[in-house]
Amino acid sequence: MPSAPAGTLYRGREGMWSWVAHRVTGVLIFFFLLVHVLDTALVRVSPEAYDAVIGTYKTVVMGLGEAGLVAAIVFHAFNGVRIILVDFWAKGPKYQRTMLWVVVGLFAVTMAGFLPRHLMNVFGGGH
Amino acid sequence: MSTTSTSSPLAAPRDPYKRQKTTRSNYELYSWVFMRASGVVLIVLIFGHLFVNLMVGEGVHAIDFGFVAGKWASPFWQVWDLLMLWLAMIHGTNGVRTIINDYAQRDGTRLVLKGALYLAFVVVTVLGTLVVFTFDPCPPNALDYQLPSFCFTGRP
């Protein structure tokens, strides 16, 4: 029974799981992008059509969905910078695991800044 | 003995040795570079987009036709959104293309999935581009309260 070689960069652990998360968030963001361009295109139909559809983005369920979308984008963005550093920075592969925890830390800080503001807008009513 | 006498003349004896003739282009290299270059630009464009649309003022509650009209009255946001549309669509399509190549094993499955992907890319990108370029912030069929205030400047 051959065992997996130790120390391989992308086999198990943080390296592989961040790769999985990067794919999952990427696909999520892409499908939202398709929908988002189509709903924005309604400005060419009429102001009523656009306002009606964008009104559904202001409900609580969609507001929570937006929070999840922003979380996916923030992770994908910071982990993307980590991937670039692994590829182009000489010490990138050595510090790839450390950099993932930096990504997680920056993600937490960014979401801590975004979530209270956004959730107040979602649950506070606004209009 | 007969084997040495049968001469099969070499077509071009001075041809340089090639392990295998490659017919590939550098397409995958350029795609790899593009993902990194566009990714960096998209971080700026999308973080700016999210901040202006979700964090400033009333956030998502402030978004309506007048909000969009107010933004696209400025060439700055037109260029911003157009660049964001194109880079995000190419970046996302290329990412999903990679995933299809990784997981769809049958040739037919890959062909169908990538066909649908490229069709979606063309439809959404062309539609989005037309919307940014042909948008009228003060359409004649709109009610006054739906429009941004600058539609009424100069009106008696």
mmCIF file of C-alpha atoms in Angstrom:
data_model
loop_
_atom_site.group_PDB
_atom_site.id
_atom_site.type_symbol
_atom_site.label_atom_id
_atom_site.label_comp_id
_atom_site.label_asym_id
_atom_site.label_seq_id
_atom_site.Cartn_x
_atom_site.Cartn_y
_atom_site.Cartn_z
ATOM 1 C CA MET A 1 0.000 0.000 0.000
ATOM 2 C CA PRO A 2 1.859 3.118 -1.165
ATOM 3 C CA SER A 3 1.560 6.057 1.122
ATOM 4 C CA ALA A 4 1.228 9.633 0.008
ATOM 5 C CA PRO A 5 4.580 11.435 -0.098
ATOM 6 C CA ALA A 6 5.037 13.805 2.813
ATOM 7 C CA GLY A 7 5.462 17.499 2.216
ATOM 8 C CA THR A 8 3.708 17.688 -1.138
ATOM 9 C CA LEU A 9 2.332 21.182 -1.528
ATOM 10 C CA TYR A 10 -1.236 20.482 -2.589
ATOM 11 C CA ARG A 11 -2.111 17.156 -0.995
ATOM 12 C CA GLY A 12 -4.538 17.300 1.892
ATOM 13 C CA ARG A 13 -4.562 19.835 4.666
ATOM 14 C CA GLU A 14 -4.694 23.603 4.214
ATOM 15 C CA GLY A 15 -3.240 23.708 0.691
ATOM 16 C CA MET A 16 -5.854 21.384 -0.782
ATOM 17 C CA TRP A 17 -8.821 22.696 1.150
ATOM 18 C CA SER A 18 -8.077 26.303 0.214
ATOM 19 C CA TRP A 19 -7.927 25.107 -3.421
ATOM 20 C CA VAL A 20 -11.350 23.452 -3.013
ATOM 21 C CA ALA A 21 -12.775 26.583 -1.371
ATOM 22 C CA HIS A 22 -11.335 28.736 -4.167
ATOM 23 C CA ARG A 23 -13.166 26.612 -6.777
ATOM 24 C CA VAL A 24 -16.463 26.518 -4.887
ATOM 25 C CA THR A 25 -16.508 30.278 -4.234
ATOM 26 C CA GLY A 26 -15.438 30.949 -7.833
ATOM 27 C CA VAL A 27 -18.343 28.975 -9.289
ATOM 28 C CA LEU A 28 -20.814 30.624 -6.882
ATOM 29 C CA ILE A 29 -19.610 34.095 -7.824
ATOM 30 C CA PHE A 30 -19.744 33.284 -11.566
ATOM 31 C CA PHE A 31 -23.371 32.164 -11.462
ATOM 32 C CA PHE A 32 -24.351 35.225 -9.440
ATOM 33 C CA LEU A 33 -22.525 37.374 -12.006
ATOM 34 C CA LEU A 34 -24.656 35.948 -14.829
ATOM 35 C CA VAL A 35 -27.868 36.701 -12.919
ATOM 36 C CA HIS A 36 -26.605 40.120 -11.823
ATOM 37 C CA VAL A 37 -25.857 41.303 -15.383
ATOM 38 C CA LEU A 38 -29.327 40.135 -16.481
ATOM 39 C CA ASP A 39 -31.130 41.942 -13.622
ATOM 40 C CA THR A 40 -29.122 45.110 -14.243
ATOM 41 C CA ALA A 41 -30.027 44.899 -17.941
ATOM 42 C CA LEU A 42 -33.649 45.581 -16.892
ATOM 43 C CA VAL A 43 -32.761 49.301 -16.680
ATOM 44 C CA ARG A 44 -33.116 49.212 -20.480
ATOM 45 C CA VAL A 45 -36.657 47.789 -20.194
ATOM 46 C CA SER A 46 -38.208 50.319 -17.820
ATOM 47 C CA PRO A 47 -37.619 51.894 -14.404
ATOM 48 C CA GLU A 48 -40.597 49.877 -13.026
ATOM 49 C CA ALA A 49 -39.133 46.557 -14.179
ATOM 50 C CA TYR A 50 -35.738 47.357 -12.666
ATOM 51 C CA ASP A 51 -37.125 48.681 -9.375
ATOM 52 C CA ALA A 52 -39.420 45.652 -9.029
ATOM 53 C CA VAL A 53 -36.638 43.120 -9.449
ATOM 54 C CA ILE A 54 -34.049 45.036 -7.425
ATOM 55 C CA GLY A 55 -36.707 45.288 -4.701
ATOM 56 C CA THR A 56 -36.350 41.547 -4.154
ATOM 57 C CA TYR A 57 -32.666 42.142 -3.282
ATOM 58 C CA LYS A 58 -33.797 44.201 -0.279
ATOM 59 C CA THR A 59 -35.633 41.385 1.486
ATOM 60 C CA VAL A 60 -34.132 39.670 4.530
ATOM 61 C CA VAL A 61 -33.533 36.342 2.755
ATOM 62 C CA MET A 62 -31.712 38.020 -0.139
ATOM 63 C CA GLY A 63 -29.872 40.270 2.321
ATOM 64 C CA LEU A 64 -28.431 37.185 4.001
ATOM 65 C CA GLY A 65 -27.618 35.807 0.541
ATOM 66 C CA GLU A 66 -25.726 39.038 -0.222
ATOM 67 C CA ALA A 67 -23.746 38.576 2.993
ATOM 68 C CA GLY A 68 -22.803 35.063 1.816
ATOM 69 C CA LEU A 69 -21.911 36.379 -1.639
ATOM 70 C CA VAL A 70 -19.667 39.094 -0.199
ATOM 71 C CA ALA A 71 -18.028 36.463 2.049
ATOM 72 C CA ALA A 72 -17.335 34.291 -1.021
ATOM 73 C CA ILE A 73 -15.893 37.265 -2.935
ATOM 74 C CA VAL A 74 -13.683 38.398 -0.037
ATOM 75 C CA PHE A 75 -12.245 34.893 0.449
ATOM 76 C CA HIS A 76 -11.720 34.391 -3.298
ATOM 77 C CA ALA A 77 -9.988 37.782 -3.556
ATOM 78 C CA PHE A 78 -7.587 37.325 -0.619
ATOM 79 C CA ASN A 79 -6.848 33.688 -1.461
ATOM 80 C CA GLY A 80 -6.246 34.789 -5.060
ATOM 81 C CA VAL A 81 -3.507 37.130 -3.824
ATOM 82 C CA ARG A 82 -2.078 34.182 -1.869
ATOM 83 C CA ILE A 83 -2.031 32.060 -5.047
ATOM 84 C CA ILE A 84 -0.218 34.847 -6.915
ATOM 85 C CA LEU A 85 2.356 35.046 -4.098
ATOM 86 C CA VAL A 86 2.836 31.249 -4.133
ATOM 87 C CA ASP A 87 3.464 31.480 -7.910
ATOM 88 C CA PHE A 88 5.656 34.574 -8.108
ATOM 89 C CA TRP A 89 7.276 35.117 -4.695
ATOM 90 C CA ALA A 90 10.376 32.977 -4.183
ATOM 91 C CA LYS A 91 9.370 32.105 -0.612
ATOM 92 C CA GLY A 92 5.672 31.769 -1.499
ATOM 93 C CA PRO A 93 5.508 27.951 -1.487
ATOM 94 C CA LYS A 94 7.361 27.828 1.835
ATOM 95 C CA TYR A 95 4.885 30.178 3.488
ATOM 96 C CA GLN A 96 1.704 29.054 1.681
ATOM 97 C CA ARG A 97 0.205 27.653 4.903
ATOM 98 C CA THR A 98 1.065 30.747 6.930
ATOM 99 C CA MET A 99 -0.405 32.889 4.178
ATOM 100 C CA LEU A 100 -3.674 30.952 4.322
ATOM 101 C CA TRP A 101 -4.064 31.906 7.980
ATOM 102 C CA VAL A 102 -3.265 35.505 7.049
ATOM 103 C CA VAL A 103 -6.046 35.209 4.428
ATOM 104 C CA VAL A 104 -8.446 33.862 7.075
ATOM 105 C CA GLY A 105 -7.475 36.703 9.445
ATOM 106 C CA LEU A 106 -7.951 39.412 6.793
ATOM 107 C CA PHE A 107 -11.251 37.757 5.823
ATOM 108 C CA ALA A 108 -12.459 37.953 9.450
ATOM 109 C CA VAL A 109 -11.448 41.620 9.745
ATOM 110 C CA THR A 110 -13.103 42.570 6.434
ATOM 111 C CA MET A 111 -16.331 40.732 7.271
ATOM 112 C CA ALA A 112 -16.349 42.310 10.758
ATOM 113 C CA GLY A 113 -16.297 45.685 9.002
ATOM 114 C CA PHE A 114 -18.914 44.778 6.407
ATOM 115 C CA LEU A 115 -21.466 42.593 8.217
ATOM 116 C CA PRO A 116 -22.722 45.008 10.935
ATOM 117 C CA ARG A 117 -23.209 47.804 8.389
ATOM 118 C CA HIS A 118 -24.922 45.538 5.859
ATOM 119 C CA LEU A 119 -27.099 43.679 8.399
ATOM 120 C CA MET A 120 -28.249 46.994 9.862
ATOM 121 C CA ASN A 121 -29.299 48.004 6.346
ATOM 122 C CA VAL A 122 -31.036 44.660 5.770
ATOM 123 C CA PHE A 123 -32.841 44.355 9.105
ATOM 124 C CA GLY A 124 -33.125 48.083 9.838
ATOM 125 C CA GLY A 125 -35.524 48.603 6.953
ATOM 126 C CA GLY A 126 -33.863 51.619 5.334
ATOM 127 C CA HIS A 127 -36.876 53.106 3.544
ATOM 128 C CA MET B 1 22.393 -9.247 -45.700
ATOM 129 C CA SER B 2 19.340 -8.221 -47.622
ATOM 130 C CA THR B 3 18.347 -5.812 -44.900
ATOM 131 C CA THR B 4 21.348 -3.576 -45.506
ATOM 132 C CA SER B 5 20.800 -3.451 -49.251
ATOM 133 C CA THR B 6 17.198 -2.237 -49.041
ATOM 134 C CA SER B 7 17.732 1.462 -48.869
ATOM 135 C CA SER B 8 14.946 3.639 -47.536
ATOM 136 C CA PRO B 9 16.233 7.134 -48.166
ATOM 137 C CA LEU B 10 15.671 9.580 -45.352
ATOM 138 C CA ALA B 11 13.424 12.447 -46.338
ATOM 139 C CA ALA B 12 15.613 15.111 -44.818
ATOM 140 C CA PRO B 13 18.677 13.755 -43.042
ATOM 141 C CA ARG B 14 19.682 17.126 -41.612
ATOM 142 C CA ASP B 15 16.349 17.763 -39.866
ATOM 143 C CA PRO B 16 16.961 18.685 -36.235
ATOM 144 C CA TYR B 17 15.798 16.040 -33.780
ATOM 145 C CA LYS B 18 12.401 16.674 -32.189
ATOM 146 C CA ARG B 19 11.066 14.526 -29.382
ATOM 147 C CA GLN B 20 7.561 15.261 -30.576
ATOM 148 C CA LYS B 21 6.157 17.720 -33.033
ATOM 149 C CA THR B 22 4.102 20.150 -31.021
ATOM 150 C CA THR B 23 0.978 21.634 -32.492
ATOM 151 C CA ARG B 24 0.046 23.402 -29.289
ATOM 152 C CA SER B 25 0.001 27.128 -28.860
ATOM 153 C CA ASN B 26 0.763 29.027 -25.685
ATOM 154 C CA TYR B 27 -2.966 29.452 -25.026
ATOM 155 C CA GLU B 28 -2.913 27.857 -21.571
ATOM 156 C CA LEU B 29 0.078 29.975 -20.541
ATOM 157 C CA TYR B 30 -1.701 33.188 -21.541
ATOM 158 C CA SER B 31 -4.847 32.009 -19.746
ATOM 159 C CA TRP B 32 -2.792 31.372 -16.580
ATOM 160 C CA VAL B 33 -1.231 34.841 -16.768
ATOM 161 C CA PHE B 34 -4.614 36.438 -17.485
ATOM 162 C CA MET B 35 -6.208 34.878 -14.387
ATOM 163 C CA ARG B 36 -3.561 36.493 -12.177
ATOM 164 C CA ALA B 37 -3.451 39.880 -13.920
ATOM 165 C CA SER B 38 -7.240 40.252 -14.176
ATOM 166 C CA GLY B 39 -7.640 38.976 -10.609
ATOM 167 C CA VAL B 40 -5.583 41.842 -9.206
ATOM 168 C CA VAL B 41 -7.557 44.437 -11.205
ATOM 169 C CA LEU B 42 -10.887 42.796 -10.273
ATOM 170 C CA ILE B 43 -10.078 43.066 -6.548
ATOM 171 C CA VAL B 44 -9.925 46.867 -6.920
ATOM 172 C CA LEU B 45 -12.980 47.081 -9.226
ATOM 173 C CA ILE B 46 -15.261 44.742 -7.235
ATOM 174 C CA PHE B 47 -14.282 45.963 -3.765
ATOM 175 C CA GLY B 48 -14.957 49.523 -4.973
ATOM 176 C CA HIS B 49 -18.285 48.404 -6.501
ATOM 177 C CA LEU B 50 -19.385 46.648 -3.290
ATOM 178 C CA PHE B 51 -18.310 49.568 -1.096
ATOM 179 C CA VAL B 52 -20.181 52.205 -3.104
ATOM 180 C CA ASN B 53 -23.340 50.074 -3.584
ATOM 181 C CA LEU B 54 -23.639 48.299 -0.200
ATOM 182 C CA MET B 55 -21.722 50.347 2.392
ATOM 183 C CA VAL B 56 -22.213 54.027 1.518
ATOM 184 C CA GLY B 57 -25.449 55.721 2.613
ATOM 185 C CA GLU B 58 -28.389 53.343 3.002
ATOM 186 C CA GLY B 59 -26.567 50.484 1.321
ATOM 187 C CA VAL B 60 -28.699 48.103 -0.698
ATOM 188 C CA HIS B 61 -31.842 50.089 0.174
ATOM 189 C CA ALA B 62 -30.620 53.066 -1.841
ATOM 190 C CA ILE B 63 -30.376 51.063 -5.074
ATOM 191 C CA ASP B 64 -33.089 51.803 -7.619
ATOM 192 C CA PHE B 65 -33.308 53.089 -11.185
ATOM 193 C CA GLY B 66 -32.367 56.616 -10.124
ATOM 194 C CA PHE B 67 -29.250 55.309 -8.330
ATOM 195 C CA VAL B 68 -28.049 53.444 -11.435
ATOM 196 C CA ALA B 69 -28.903 56.399 -13.679
ATOM 197 C CA GLY B 70 -26.943 58.717 -11.397
ATOM 198 C CA LYS B 71 -23.875 56.478 -11.578
ATOM 199 C CA TRP B 72 -23.950 55.876 -15.341
ATOM 200 C CA ALA B 73 -24.405 59.560 -16.082
ATOM 201 C CA SER B 74 -20.674 59.708 -15.330
ATOM 202 C CA PRO B 75 -18.183 58.231 -17.845
ATOM 203 C CA PHE B 76 -16.067 57.200 -14.829
ATOM 204 C CA TRP B 77 -18.616 54.627 -13.635
ATOM 205 C CA GLN B 78 -19.438 53.604 -17.216
ATOM 206 C CA VAL B 79 -15.789 52.695 -17.824
ATOM 207 C CA TRP B 80 -15.531 51.123 -14.344
ATOM 208 C CA ASP B 81 -18.557 48.890 -14.867
ATOM 209 C CA LEU B 82 -17.670 48.001 -18.464
ATOM 210 C CA LEU B 83 -14.143 46.973 -17.464
ATOM 211 C CA MET B 84 -15.536 45.034 -14.493
ATOM 212 C CA LEU B 85 -18.058 43.261 -16.760
ATOM 213 C CA TRP B 86 -15.486 42.159 -19.324
ATOM 214 C CA LEU B 87 -12.739 41.161 -16.915
ATOM 215 C CA ALA B 88 -15.137 39.318 -14.568
ATOM 216 C CA MET B 89 -16.860 37.487 -17.436
ATOM 217 C CA ILE B 90 -13.576 36.350 -19.027
ATOM 218 C CA HIS B 91 -12.052 35.478 -15.618
ATOM 219 C CA GLY B 92 -15.153 33.543 -14.548
ATOM 220 C CA THR B 93 -15.660 31.784 -17.890
ATOM 221 C CA ASN B 94 -12.018 30.734 -17.969
ATOM 222 C CA GLY B 95 -12.270 29.457 -14.390
ATOM 223 C CA VAL B 96 -15.376 27.374 -15.131
ATOM 224 C CA ARG B 97 -13.715 26.128 -18.345
ATOM 225 C CA THR B 98 -10.845 24.814 -16.216
ATOM 226 C CA ILE B 99 -13.268 23.095 -13.852
ATOM 227 C CA ILE B 100 -15.190 21.477 -16.757
ATOM 228 C CA ASN B 101 -11.900 20.223 -18.222
ATOM 229 C CA ASP B 102 -10.992 18.762 -14.824
ATOM 230 C CA TYR B 103 -14.202 16.932 -13.992
ATOM 231 C CA ALA B 104 -16.113 16.164 -17.232
ATOM 232 C CA GLN B 105 -14.402 13.025 -18.505
ATOM 233 C CA ARG B 106 -16.417 12.163 -21.628
ATOM 234 C CA ASP B 107 -15.682 14.191 -24.762
ATOM 235 C CA GLY B 108 -19.381 14.757 -25.441
ATOM 236 C CA THR B 109 -20.047 16.012 -21.912
ATOM 237 C CA ARG B 110 -17.174 18.480 -22.126
ATOM 238 C CA LEU B 111 -18.333 19.692 -25.540
ATOM 239 C CA VAL B 112 -21.914 20.312 -24.361
ATOM 240 C CA LEU B 113 -20.903 21.992 -21.077
ATOM 241 C CA LYS B 114 -18.319 24.258 -22.703
ATOM 242 C CA GLY B 115 -20.728 25.076 -25.525
ATOM 243 C CA ALA B 116 -23.317 26.206 -22.977
ATOM 244 C CA LEU B 117 -20.632 28.141 -21.082
ATOM 245 C CA TYR B 118 -19.417 30.038 -24.166
ATOM 246 C CA LEU B 119 -23.002 30.749 -25.236
ATOM 247 C CA ALA B 120 -23.742 32.230 -21.793
ATOM 248 C CA PHE B 121 -20.528 34.266 -22.009
ATOM 249 C CA VAL B 122 -21.430 35.791 -25.385
ATOM 250 C CA VAL B 123 -25.077 36.522 -24.485
ATOM 251 C CA VAL B 124 -24.338 38.088 -21.076
ATOM 252 C CA THR B 125 -21.255 40.056 -22.151
ATOM 253 C CA VAL B 126 -22.879 41.485 -25.306
ATOM 254 C CA LEU B 127 -26.082 42.327 -23.415
ATOM 255 C CA GLY B 128 -24.191 44.008 -20.564
ATOM 256 C CA THR B 129 -22.024 46.004 -22.973
ATOM 257 C CA LEU B 130 -25.063 47.223 -24.917
ATOM 258 C CA VAL B 131 -26.794 48.254 -21.677
ATOM 259 C CA VAL B 132 -23.813 50.330 -20.505
ATOM 260 C CA PHE B 133 -23.466 52.058 -23.904
ATOM 261 C CA THR B 134 -27.133 52.608 -24.806
ATOM 262 C CA PHE B 135 -28.469 53.478 -21.357
ATOM 263 C CA ASP B 136 -30.794 56.498 -21.153
ATOM 264 C CA PRO B 137 -30.885 57.931 -17.602
ATOM 265 C CA CYS B 138 -34.058 59.938 -18.349
ATOM 266 C CA PRO B 139 -36.332 57.648 -20.419
ATOM 267 C CA PRO B 140 -39.527 59.365 -21.652
ATOM 268 C CA ASN B 141 -41.804 56.561 -20.369
ATOM 269 C CA ALA B 142 -40.650 56.990 -16.745
ATOM 270 C CA LEU B 143 -42.507 58.629 -13.860
ATOM 271 C CA ASP B 144 -40.842 61.657 -12.263
ATOM 272 C CA TYR B 145 -40.154 60.043 -8.879
ATOM 273 C CA GLN B 146 -38.230 57.218 -10.542
ATOM 274 C CA LEU B 147 -35.693 59.513 -12.177
ATOM 275 C CA PRO B 148 -32.476 61.097 -10.890
ATOM 276 C CA SER B 149 -32.779 64.806 -10.118
ATOM 277 C CA PHE B 150 -30.563 65.952 -13.011
ATOM 278 C CA CYS B 151 -33.301 64.878 -15.471
ATOM 279 C CA PHE B 152 -35.272 67.950 -14.388
ATOM 280 C CA THR B 153 -32.605 70.661 -14.550
ATOM 281 C CA GLY B 154 -33.534 73.225 -17.168
ATOM 282 C CA ARG B 155 -37.163 72.095 -17.223
ATOM 283 C CA PRO B 156 -39.675 74.930 -16.517
#
